[in-house]
Short mmCIF file of C-alpha atoms in Angstrom, two decimals:
data_model
loop_
_atom_site.label_atom_id
_atom_site.label_comp_id
_atom_site.label_asym_id
_atom_site.label_seq_id
_atom_site.Cartn_x
_atom_site.Cartn_y
_atom_site.Cartn_z
CA MET A 109 21.36 31.26 -70.60
CA ILE A 110 21.58 31.02 -66.78
CA GLY A 111 24.08 33.60 -66.59
CA VAL A 112 21.74 36.08 -68.65
CA TYR A 113 18.81 35.32 -66.39
CA ARG A 114 21.18 35.85 -63.12
CA GLU A 115 22.15 39.26 -64.57
CA LEU A 116 18.77 40.18 -65.41
CA GLU A 117 17.30 39.22 -62.01
CA GLY A 118 20.53 40.86 -60.19
CA SER A 119 19.71 44.12 -62.11
CA MET A 120 15.92 44.05 -61.34
CA ARG A 121 16.91 43.34 -57.63
CA LEU A 122 19.07 46.35 -57.81
CA ALA A 123 16.27 48.49 -59.37
CA ALA A 124 13.95 47.42 -56.76
CA HIS A 125 16.48 48.15 -53.99
CA VAL A 126 16.89 51.74 -55.38
CA LEU A 127 13.06 52.47 -55.53
CA ARG A 128 12.61 50.96 -52.04
CA ARG A 129 15.50 52.72 -50.38
CA PHE A 130 14.98 56.14 -52.21
CA TRP A 131 14.79 57.92 -49.00
CA VAL A 132 18.66 57.35 -48.13
CA LEU A 133 19.23 60.26 -50.41
CA LYS A 134 18.44 62.39 -47.39
CA LEU A 135 21.55 61.09 -45.36
CA PRO A 136 24.16 63.70 -45.93
CA PRO A 137 26.98 61.32 -47.24
CA VAL A 138 24.61 59.79 -49.49
CA ALA A 139 23.46 63.31 -50.65
CA GLU A 140 27.10 64.20 -51.41
CA GLU A 141 27.64 61.00 -53.63
CA PHE A 142 24.40 61.96 -55.42
CA VAL A 143 25.49 65.69 -56.03
CA ARG A 144 28.93 64.48 -57.32
CA GLN A 145 27.19 61.95 -59.61
CA VAL A 146 25.13 64.65 -61.02
CA TRP A 147 28.17 66.92 -61.49
CA PHE A 148 30.03 64.22 -63.30
CA THR A 149 27.25 62.91 -65.58
CA GLY A 150 25.46 66.29 -66.24
CA ALA A 151 27.25 69.40 -65.70
CA SER A 152 30.96 68.22 -66.63
CA ALA A 153 29.44 66.42 -69.77
CA THR A 154 27.85 69.70 -71.27
CA ALA A 155 30.83 71.27 -73.00
CA GLY A 156 31.61 68.24 -75.35
CA ILE A 157 27.83 68.25 -76.39
CA VAL A 158 27.68 71.64 -77.84
CA VAL A 159 29.34 71.17 -81.13
CA ARG A 160 28.05 67.63 -81.66
CA GLY A 161 24.44 68.70 -80.83
CA ALA A 162 24.62 71.80 -83.23
CA LEU A 163 26.14 69.83 -86.02
CA VAL A 164 23.42 67.37 -85.65
CA GLY A 165 20.79 69.85 -85.96
CA THR A 166 22.48 71.60 -88.77
CA LEU A 167 22.91 68.47 -90.81
CA ILE A 168 19.28 67.33 -90.52
CA ILE A 169 18.05 70.84 -91.75
CA ALA A 170 20.91 71.05 -94.45
CA TYR A 171 19.95 67.49 -95.48
CA VAL A 172 16.05 68.03 -95.83
CA ILE A 173 16.50 71.45 -97.49
CA GLU A 174 19.24 70.97 -99.73
CA VAL A 175 19.11 67.45 -100.50
CA LEU A 176 15.35 66.71 -100.41
CA ASP A 177 14.60 70.25 -101.78
CA ALA A 178 11.98 70.71 -98.94
CA ASP A 179 10.92 73.86 -97.34
CA ALA A 180 11.78 75.21 -93.92
CA ALA A 181 8.50 74.10 -92.28
CA LEU A 182 9.23 70.41 -93.14
CA ALA A 183 12.82 70.83 -92.22
CA VAL A 184 11.72 71.95 -88.67
CA ARG A 185 9.18 69.37 -88.62
CA ILE A 186 11.84 66.60 -89.25
CA LEU A 187 14.09 68.19 -86.72
CA LEU A 188 11.29 68.09 -84.23
CA TRP A 189 10.62 64.47 -84.72
CA VAL A 190 14.12 63.22 -85.18
CA VAL A 191 16.03 65.34 -82.42
CA LEU A 192 13.28 66.01 -79.84
CA ARG A 193 11.78 62.50 -79.75
CA GLU A 194 14.66 60.26 -80.95
CA ILE A 195 18.18 61.61 -81.49
CA GLY A 196 18.37 63.88 -78.48
CA PRO A 197 17.59 61.16 -75.80
CA LEU A 198 19.76 58.75 -77.64
CA ILE A 199 22.68 61.09 -77.91
CA ALA A 200 22.64 62.00 -74.31
CA ALA A 201 22.18 58.12 -73.37
CA VAL A 202 25.23 57.15 -75.50
CA LEU A 203 27.29 59.91 -74.05
CA VAL A 204 26.33 58.90 -70.43
CA ILE A 205 27.12 55.22 -71.26
CA GLN A 206 30.44 56.22 -72.73
CA ARG A 207 31.37 58.58 -69.68
CA SER A 208 29.46 57.63 -66.66
CA GLY A 209 28.60 54.07 -67.28
CA THR A 210 32.11 53.05 -67.72
CA ALA A 211 33.38 55.27 -64.79
CA VAL A 212 30.74 53.96 -62.48
CA ALA A 213 31.38 50.11 -63.29
CA THR A 214 35.16 50.63 -63.31
CA GLU A 215 34.98 52.67 -59.79
CA LEU A 216 32.77 49.99 -58.12
CA ALA A 217 34.67 47.01 -59.42
CA LEU A 218 37.95 48.45 -58.13
CA MET A 219 36.27 49.27 -54.79
CA LYS A 220 34.92 45.60 -54.58
CA ILE A 221 38.43 43.99 -55.35
CA SER A 222 40.22 46.33 -53.03
CA GLY A 223 37.81 45.55 -50.12
CA GLU A 224 36.41 48.86 -49.84
CA LEU A 225 32.56 47.35 -50.09
CA ALA A 226 33.77 45.24 -47.23
CA SER A 227 35.02 48.20 -45.27
CA LEU A 228 31.53 49.90 -45.92
CA ARG A 229 29.88 46.68 -44.45
CA GLN A 230 32.10 46.85 -41.45
CA LEU A 231 31.08 50.42 -40.78
CA ARG A 232 27.51 49.28 -40.85
CA ILE A 233 26.89 51.00 -44.27
CA ASP A 234 25.00 49.06 -46.98
CA PRO A 235 26.99 49.67 -50.17
CA LEU A 236 23.97 49.56 -52.17
CA ASP A 237 22.46 52.34 -50.18
CA TYR A 238 25.63 54.35 -50.17
CA LEU A 239 26.98 53.77 -53.72
CA ALA A 240 24.12 52.45 -55.78
CA VAL A 241 21.08 54.64 -54.89
CA PRO A 242 23.01 58.02 -55.46
CA ARG A 243 24.42 56.90 -58.79
CA VAL A 244 21.25 55.35 -60.33
CA VAL A 245 19.29 58.53 -59.14
CA GLY A 246 21.92 60.97 -60.07
CA ILE A 247 22.46 59.33 -63.75
CA ALA A 248 18.94 59.33 -64.29
CA LEU A 249 18.25 62.88 -63.39
CA ALA A 250 21.48 63.99 -65.18
CA ASN A 251 20.70 62.21 -68.12
CA THR A 252 17.26 63.84 -68.47
CA ALA A 253 18.92 67.37 -67.88
CA LEU A 254 21.55 66.43 -70.60
CA THR A 255 18.90 65.33 -72.93
CA VAL A 256 16.92 68.68 -72.66
CA TYR A 257 20.39 70.43 -73.03
CA VAL A 258 21.07 68.42 -76.20
CA GLN A 259 17.61 69.15 -77.78
CA PHE A 260 17.94 72.76 -76.93
CA ILE A 261 21.52 72.75 -78.54
CA ALA A 262 20.64 70.73 -81.65
CA VAL A 263 17.37 72.78 -82.26
CA GLY A 264 18.66 76.05 -81.52
CA GLY A 265 22.32 75.60 -82.82
CA GLY A 266 21.02 73.84 -85.91
CA MET A 267 18.64 76.51 -86.85
CA LEU A 268 21.44 79.08 -86.14
CA LEU A 269 24.10 77.42 -88.07
CA SER A 270 21.72 76.55 -90.98
CA ALA A 271 20.78 80.17 -91.29
CA LEU A 272 24.59 81.02 -91.54
CA THR A 273 25.44 78.41 -94.09
CA ILE A 274 22.55 77.70 -96.49
CA HIS A 275 19.66 79.95 -97.74
CA VAL A 276 17.15 79.62 -94.96
CA SER A 277 15.71 82.27 -92.68
CA PHE A 278 16.30 81.64 -88.78
CA PHE A 279 13.10 83.34 -87.81
CA GLU A 280 11.04 81.32 -90.42
CA MET A 281 12.30 78.21 -88.88
CA ALA A 282 11.86 79.38 -85.44
CA GLY A 283 8.22 80.31 -86.17
CA SER A 284 7.62 76.91 -87.61
CA PHE A 285 9.25 75.32 -84.62
CA PHE A 286 7.08 77.07 -81.98
CA GLU A 287 3.95 76.38 -84.24
CA LEU A 288 4.66 72.51 -84.45
CA ALA A 289 6.30 71.86 -81.06
CA SER A 290 4.00 70.30 -78.38
CA PRO A 291 4.74 70.06 -74.61
CA LEU A 292 3.99 66.31 -75.26
CA ASP A 293 7.23 66.02 -77.26
CA LEU A 294 9.24 67.26 -74.33
CA LEU A 295 7.35 65.09 -71.87
CA TYR A 296 7.93 62.12 -74.10
CA ALA A 297 11.49 62.96 -74.24
CA VAL A 298 11.90 63.42 -70.57
CA GLY A 299 10.20 60.17 -69.60
CA LYS A 300 12.21 58.32 -72.07
CA SER A 301 15.52 59.99 -70.74
CA LEU A 302 14.57 59.22 -66.99
CA LEU A 303 14.24 55.44 -67.92
CA PHE A 304 17.30 55.54 -70.02
CA GLY A 305 19.33 56.98 -67.15
CA ALA A 306 18.00 54.76 -64.72
CA ALA A 307 18.71 51.64 -66.83
CA ILE A 308 22.22 52.92 -67.50
CA GLY A 309 22.80 53.42 -63.74
CA VAL A 310 21.41 50.34 -62.53
CA ILE A 311 23.20 48.20 -64.98
CA ALA A 312 26.73 50.05 -64.50
CA CYS A 313 26.20 49.62 -60.67
CA TYR A 314 25.20 46.04 -61.15
CA TYR A 315 28.27 45.04 -63.18
CA GLY A 316 30.54 47.32 -61.00
CA LEU A 317 29.45 45.44 -57.69
CA ASN A 318 29.62 42.15 -59.32
CA PRO A 319 32.84 41.95 -61.10
CA PRO A 320 33.70 38.66 -62.77
CA GLY A 321 36.59 37.70 -60.33
CA ASN A 322 38.61 39.37 -57.65
CA SER A 323 41.65 40.32 -59.70
CA ILE A 324 42.49 43.63 -61.36
CA ASN A 325 41.44 41.99 -64.75
CA ALA A 326 37.93 41.76 -63.68
CA VAL A 327 37.60 45.52 -63.74
CA PRO A 328 37.85 46.12 -67.51
CA LYS A 329 35.50 43.19 -67.99
CA ALA A 330 32.99 44.77 -65.68
CA ALA A 331 33.36 47.95 -67.74
CA ILE A 332 32.91 46.32 -71.04
CA SER A 333 29.73 44.43 -69.75
CA ALA A 334 28.24 47.47 -68.28
CA VAL A 335 28.66 49.42 -71.60
CA THR A 336 27.33 46.63 -73.87
CA GLN A 337 24.38 45.72 -71.79
CA ALA A 338 23.56 49.33 -71.15
CA THR A 339 23.65 50.09 -74.81
CA LEU A 340 21.42 47.02 -75.52
CA ALA A 341 18.98 48.18 -72.68
CA VAL A 342 18.85 51.64 -74.18
CA MET A 343 17.97 50.34 -77.61
CA LEU A 344 15.57 47.87 -76.34
CA LEU A 345 13.74 50.67 -74.22
CA ASN A 346 13.89 52.71 -77.27
CA VAL A 347 11.92 50.14 -79.31
CA VAL A 348 9.42 49.51 -76.45
CA PHE A 349 8.79 53.35 -76.38
CA ALA A 350 8.43 53.60 -80.28
CA TYR A 351 5.94 50.76 -80.22
CA LEU A 352 3.84 52.28 -77.35
CA VAL A 353 3.97 55.86 -78.95
CA TYR A 354 3.70 55.08 -82.68
CA GLY A 355 2.29 51.71 -82.66
CA SER A 356 4.78 49.83 -84.46
CA ALA A 357 8.45 48.68 -83.92
CA LEU A 358 11.10 47.37 -85.79
CA PHE A 359 9.91 49.07 -89.09
CA GLY A 360 6.50 47.73 -88.69
CA LEU A 361 7.40 44.00 -87.80
CA PHE A 362 5.41 44.32 -84.66
CA THR A 363 2.15 46.80 -84.48
CA ALA A 364 -0.06 47.57 -81.95
CA SER A 365 -3.08 46.42 -83.71
CA GLN A 366 -1.79 42.74 -84.13
CA MET B 86 32.17 22.88 -26.88
CA SER B 87 32.21 24.54 -23.34
CA THR B 88 29.10 25.84 -21.42
CA ALA B 89 31.12 28.71 -19.74
CA PRO B 90 28.89 31.58 -18.81
CA ALA B 91 29.09 34.58 -21.18
CA ASP B 92 28.49 37.34 -18.36
CA GLY B 93 31.55 39.54 -18.28
CA ILE B 94 33.15 38.47 -21.56
CA ALA B 95 33.57 40.93 -24.24
CA LEU B 96 34.63 38.59 -27.05
CA GLY B 97 34.11 34.96 -27.11
CA TYR B 98 34.55 32.54 -30.15
CA GLU B 99 34.62 28.78 -29.87
CA PRO B 100 34.70 26.83 -33.03
CA ALA B 101 32.61 23.83 -33.47
CA ASP B 102 34.18 20.46 -32.39
CA ASP B 103 34.73 19.38 -35.95
CA ALA B 104 36.44 22.66 -36.96
CA PRO B 105 40.06 22.65 -38.23
CA ARG B 106 42.69 22.96 -35.70
CA ARG B 107 43.72 26.35 -36.97
CA GLU B 108 40.47 27.68 -35.34
CA GLU B 109 41.29 28.19 -31.74
CA ARG B 110 39.20 29.24 -28.80
CA ILE B 111 39.22 33.06 -28.05
CA TRP B 112 37.68 34.08 -24.72
CA ILE B 113 38.36 37.78 -23.58
CA PRO B 114 37.04 39.30 -20.63
CA ALA B 115 35.37 42.63 -20.67
CA GLY B 116 37.52 45.75 -19.97
CA GLY B 117 41.21 46.41 -20.89
CA CYS B 118 43.35 46.20 -23.68
CA HIS B 119 44.27 42.52 -24.95
CA VAL B 120 46.43 41.00 -27.52
CA VAL B 121 45.55 37.50 -28.96
CA PRO B 122 48.91 36.28 -30.40
CA ALA B 123 49.34 34.19 -33.57
CA VAL B 124 45.79 34.35 -35.07
CA SER B 125 45.78 32.56 -38.29
CA ALA B 126 44.14 34.05 -41.45
CA ALA B 127 41.38 31.30 -41.15
CA LEU B 128 40.49 32.09 -37.59
CA LYS B 129 40.56 35.95 -38.19
CA ALA B 130 38.29 35.40 -41.33
CA ALA B 131 35.90 33.13 -39.29
CA LEU B 132 35.97 35.55 -36.15
CA LEU B 133 35.36 38.90 -38.15
CA SER B 134 32.55 37.00 -40.23
CA ALA B 135 30.93 35.97 -37.06
CA VAL B 136 31.24 39.09 -35.23
CA LEU B 137 30.91 41.88 -37.88
CA ASP B 138 28.56 40.02 -40.39
CA PHE B 139 26.47 37.70 -38.00
CA ARG B 140 27.74 34.86 -39.99
CA PRO B 141 29.25 32.37 -37.70
CA ARG B 142 30.67 29.05 -38.89
CA ARG B 143 28.26 26.18 -38.25
CA ASP B 144 27.93 25.31 -34.61
CA ALA B 145 30.54 27.92 -33.36
CA ARG B 146 29.79 29.63 -30.17
CA VAL B 147 30.12 33.50 -30.65
CA VAL B 148 29.79 35.77 -27.55
CA VAL B 149 30.08 39.49 -28.07
CA LEU B 150 29.77 41.89 -24.98
CA GLY B 151 28.15 39.24 -22.82
CA ALA B 152 25.53 38.18 -25.28
CA GLU B 153 25.28 34.93 -27.29
CA LEU B 154 24.78 35.93 -30.67
CA GLU B 155 22.88 32.75 -31.70
CA ALA B 156 20.21 33.67 -28.99
CA LEU B 157 19.45 37.12 -30.27
CA ASP B 158 17.02 38.37 -32.57
CA ALA B 159 17.83 40.55 -35.51
CA ARG B 160 17.32 43.83 -33.64
CA ALA B 161 19.12 42.78 -30.49
CA ARG B 162 22.08 41.65 -32.79
CA ALA B 163 22.20 44.99 -34.57
CA ALA B 164 22.18 46.73 -31.10
CA VAL B 165 25.19 44.75 -30.01
CA ARG B 166 26.91 45.12 -33.51
CA ALA B 167 26.55 48.98 -33.19
CA GLN B 168 28.90 48.93 -30.36
CA VAL B 169 31.52 46.94 -32.16
CA ALA B 170 34.05 48.45 -34.24
CA PHE B 171 36.77 47.04 -36.49
CA LEU B 172 40.26 48.83 -37.00
CA PRO B 173 41.87 46.97 -40.13
CA ALA B 174 45.61 47.53 -40.55
CA GLY B 175 45.15 49.59 -43.78
CA GLY B 176 42.41 51.74 -42.11
CA GLY B 177 39.67 50.46 -44.25
CA LEU B 178 39.41 53.91 -46.04
CA ILE B 179 37.16 54.58 -48.95
CA SER B 180 39.38 55.62 -52.07
CA HIS B 181 37.25 58.57 -53.32
CA LEU B 182 37.04 60.26 -50.08
CA ASN B 183 39.84 62.23 -48.38
CA ALA B 184 40.85 61.76 -44.83
CA TRP B 185 38.37 63.97 -43.27
CA GLU B 186 35.40 62.48 -45.25
CA ASN B 187 36.43 58.95 -44.33
CA ILE B 188 36.57 59.82 -40.79
CA ALA B 189 33.31 61.62 -40.66
CA LEU B 190 31.60 58.94 -42.82
CA PRO B 191 29.86 56.61 -40.34
CA LEU B 192 28.84 59.32 -37.86
CA SER B 193 27.21 61.45 -40.69
CA TYR B 194 25.62 58.31 -42.02
CA HIS B 195 24.23 56.81 -38.77
CA ALA B 196 23.98 60.11 -36.56
CA PRO B 197 24.23 63.21 -38.68
CA ARG B 198 22.94 65.10 -35.70
CA GLN B 199 26.07 64.36 -33.74
CA MET B 200 28.13 66.11 -36.46
CA GLN B 201 28.11 69.41 -34.87
CA GLY B 202 31.44 70.00 -33.10
CA VAL B 203 32.89 66.90 -34.53
CA ALA B 204 35.99 68.68 -36.25
CA PRO B 205 37.74 69.60 -32.75
CA ARG B 206 37.16 65.97 -31.54
CA VAL B 207 39.02 64.76 -34.74
CA TYR B 208 41.96 67.18 -34.12
CA ALA B 209 42.16 66.19 -30.41
CA LEU B 210 42.25 62.65 -31.47
CA LEU B 211 44.90 62.98 -34.19
CA GLU B 212 47.22 65.66 -32.71
CA PRO B 213 49.21 63.33 -30.47
CA PHE B 214 49.96 61.05 -33.32
CA ALA B 215 50.19 63.62 -36.49
CA GLY B 216 52.15 66.92 -36.84
CA ASP B 217 50.05 68.56 -39.63
CA VAL B 218 46.46 67.38 -38.87
CA ARG B 219 45.01 69.86 -41.44
CA ALA B 220 47.39 68.48 -44.23
CA LEU B 221 46.27 64.90 -43.36
CA LEU B 222 42.84 65.52 -43.23
CA ALA B 223 42.88 66.77 -46.79
CA LYS B 224 44.65 63.98 -48.24
CA LEU B 225 43.18 61.06 -50.42
CA PRO B 226 43.96 57.61 -49.07
CA GLU B 227 46.34 57.20 -51.96
CA GLU B 228 48.33 60.00 -50.62
CA LEU B 229 48.61 58.72 -46.94
CA SER B 230 51.37 56.83 -45.71
CA PRO B 231 50.42 53.30 -44.06
CA PHE B 232 50.53 54.80 -40.62
CA GLU B 233 48.34 57.70 -41.56
CA LYS B 234 45.74 55.31 -43.12
CA MET B 235 45.66 53.48 -39.82
CA LEU B 236 45.37 56.79 -38.18
CA ALA B 237 42.46 57.94 -40.06
CA GLY B 238 40.92 54.47 -39.38
CA TYR B 239 41.57 55.03 -35.71
CA ALA B 240 40.07 58.42 -35.63
CA ARG B 241 37.03 57.04 -37.42
CA MET B 242 36.59 54.31 -35.13
CA MET B 243 37.03 56.47 -32.00
CA LEU B 244 34.19 58.90 -33.17
CA GLY B 245 31.86 55.96 -32.76
CA ALA B 246 32.82 55.36 -29.11
CA PRO B 247 32.41 51.55 -29.39
CA ARG B 248 32.34 49.20 -26.49
CA LEU B 249 34.58 46.64 -28.22
CA VAL B 250 37.21 47.23 -30.68
CA LEU B 251 38.69 44.67 -32.82
CA ALA B 252 41.98 45.72 -34.32
CA GLU B 253 44.51 44.26 -36.65
CA ALA B 254 48.22 44.45 -35.86
CA PRO B 255 49.80 47.30 -37.48
CA PRO B 256 51.14 46.66 -41.02
CA ARG B 257 54.82 45.44 -41.26
CA SER B 258 55.72 48.28 -43.31
CA LEU B 259 55.64 50.78 -40.49
CA GLY B 260 58.76 51.95 -39.09
CA PRO B 261 59.79 51.48 -35.51
CA ALA B 262 58.51 54.87 -34.36
CA GLU B 263 55.28 54.57 -36.10
CA ARG B 264 54.81 51.06 -34.86
CA ARG B 265 55.26 52.36 -31.19
CA GLN B 266 52.57 55.10 -31.91
CA ALA B 267 50.26 52.36 -33.36
CA ASP B 268 50.81 50.28 -30.36
CA GLU B 269 49.38 53.37 -28.33
CA PHE B 270 46.05 53.06 -30.01
CA GLY B 271 44.80 50.62 -27.43
CA ALA B 272 45.81 52.89 -24.46
CA ALA B 273 44.50 55.80 -26.17
CA TYR B 274 41.09 54.19 -26.68
CA LEU B 275 40.76 53.18 -22.87
CA ALA B 276 41.86 56.58 -21.74
CA ARG B 277 38.73 57.96 -23.75
CA CYS B 278 36.56 54.88 -23.23
CA PRO B 279 37.45 53.32 -19.78
CA GLN B 280 34.65 50.66 -19.94
CA GLY B 281 35.49 49.76 -23.44
CA THR B 282 37.63 46.56 -24.23
CA PHE B 283 40.53 46.74 -27.03
CA VAL B 284 41.29 43.45 -28.65
CA ARG B 285 44.29 43.43 -31.04
CA LEU B 286 44.61 40.34 -33.27
CA GLU B 287 48.26 39.71 -34.05
CA ASP B 288 49.10 37.99 -37.25
CA GLY B 289 50.11 34.29 -37.05
CA HIS B 290 50.94 31.80 -39.60
CA ASP B 291 48.59 29.29 -41.26
CA GLU B 292 49.42 25.67 -41.07
CA ALA B 293 50.22 25.56 -44.84
CA GLY B 294 53.03 27.82 -43.95
CA GLU B 295 51.25 31.06 -45.64
CA ALA B 296 51.60 34.23 -43.58
CA GLY B 297 48.39 34.89 -41.65
#
């Protein structure tokens, strides 16, 4: 219990440090770290998402139209609710946890046990400023961009593949989509993704900077802790968002009116 | 503990009266190149922690560049610390940056405006010691030999023009020729910073018989 409290407190302190020292991003070496992180988390992850995103969109449309025998308008409405608000941010977050969460935790833990963090301190460079701030901000922004990309691919690709595979008009679905979609949906997803990304970044950095020991065995342990805790944090944040937006959480167990 | 004046002292470390015997007194005058022989791992750790991290052992007296660290406030300590550099045996390089990025890191972090014209200075620093400087600068630390790592650390240290350099002895894995070159770092530093002090900490053995 004390360990959980310590980890939570450490993560909160790290998040506060990132917010307080945001300005270090203007320093050239920190900016370079930031760009590297955005590239790794965002740009280099896009290729793997295309097929997955398009298949998710197709699956939802096909399921609603073929199995539930609904019309295109309802299929698009469900696509909008599920992909834009929920699945899009979650797919991006899971992908970022799998790739960047493990990479950041492993890299930082290795740097810690090989004495590189001490080397940075000897150069009068705060490892939190140089390593944590650009990674947390980079992951938050890249996760948001990735979410928008997933949504675009899942909605657009889903409608396109559905038009090719089942008897439904692409233009009919596109028309319904633009009629039903609201900028608030995108704003909601962007806000959620920013928070998901920041949480993933903070947790990965925290466990990477605080590996459970000084031997090489501590590195995979740090990575495992980062992945499990980041996944848990994303799920919890999703519940909080659902509660705030829909007024109920955990299938109505908690409701806003209570 | 003595009350010897700190004036003219580049580096002074006096352990507390009840400190283990392994912690000997170090008292080095300003200027020149000095070798502190047989420094135990414990003393080195205590010294570096006191000088670089401002975490002296209880009751230890630490003098850096003529100033008693204990008597300084945080700002003055930071000002003194900015004039001290440490040259580890392994270079202290960051693994995901290549040699050039490692060398430029502290300057681009603390004084980005001074980065202009830094490349010729780095070449001038490395050319007496390395054949193909361009190839060396492009390598990641894992691709560098132990001597090249130390060389990159040396160039990085020199760009900061510190007044006091604490250097570890070159790694034992170096060949005789490379070791001779590494021994010249002190002289090369003094040639460029005549007012500075170069202190090399030679490894000793701990009382328990462990290599220092």
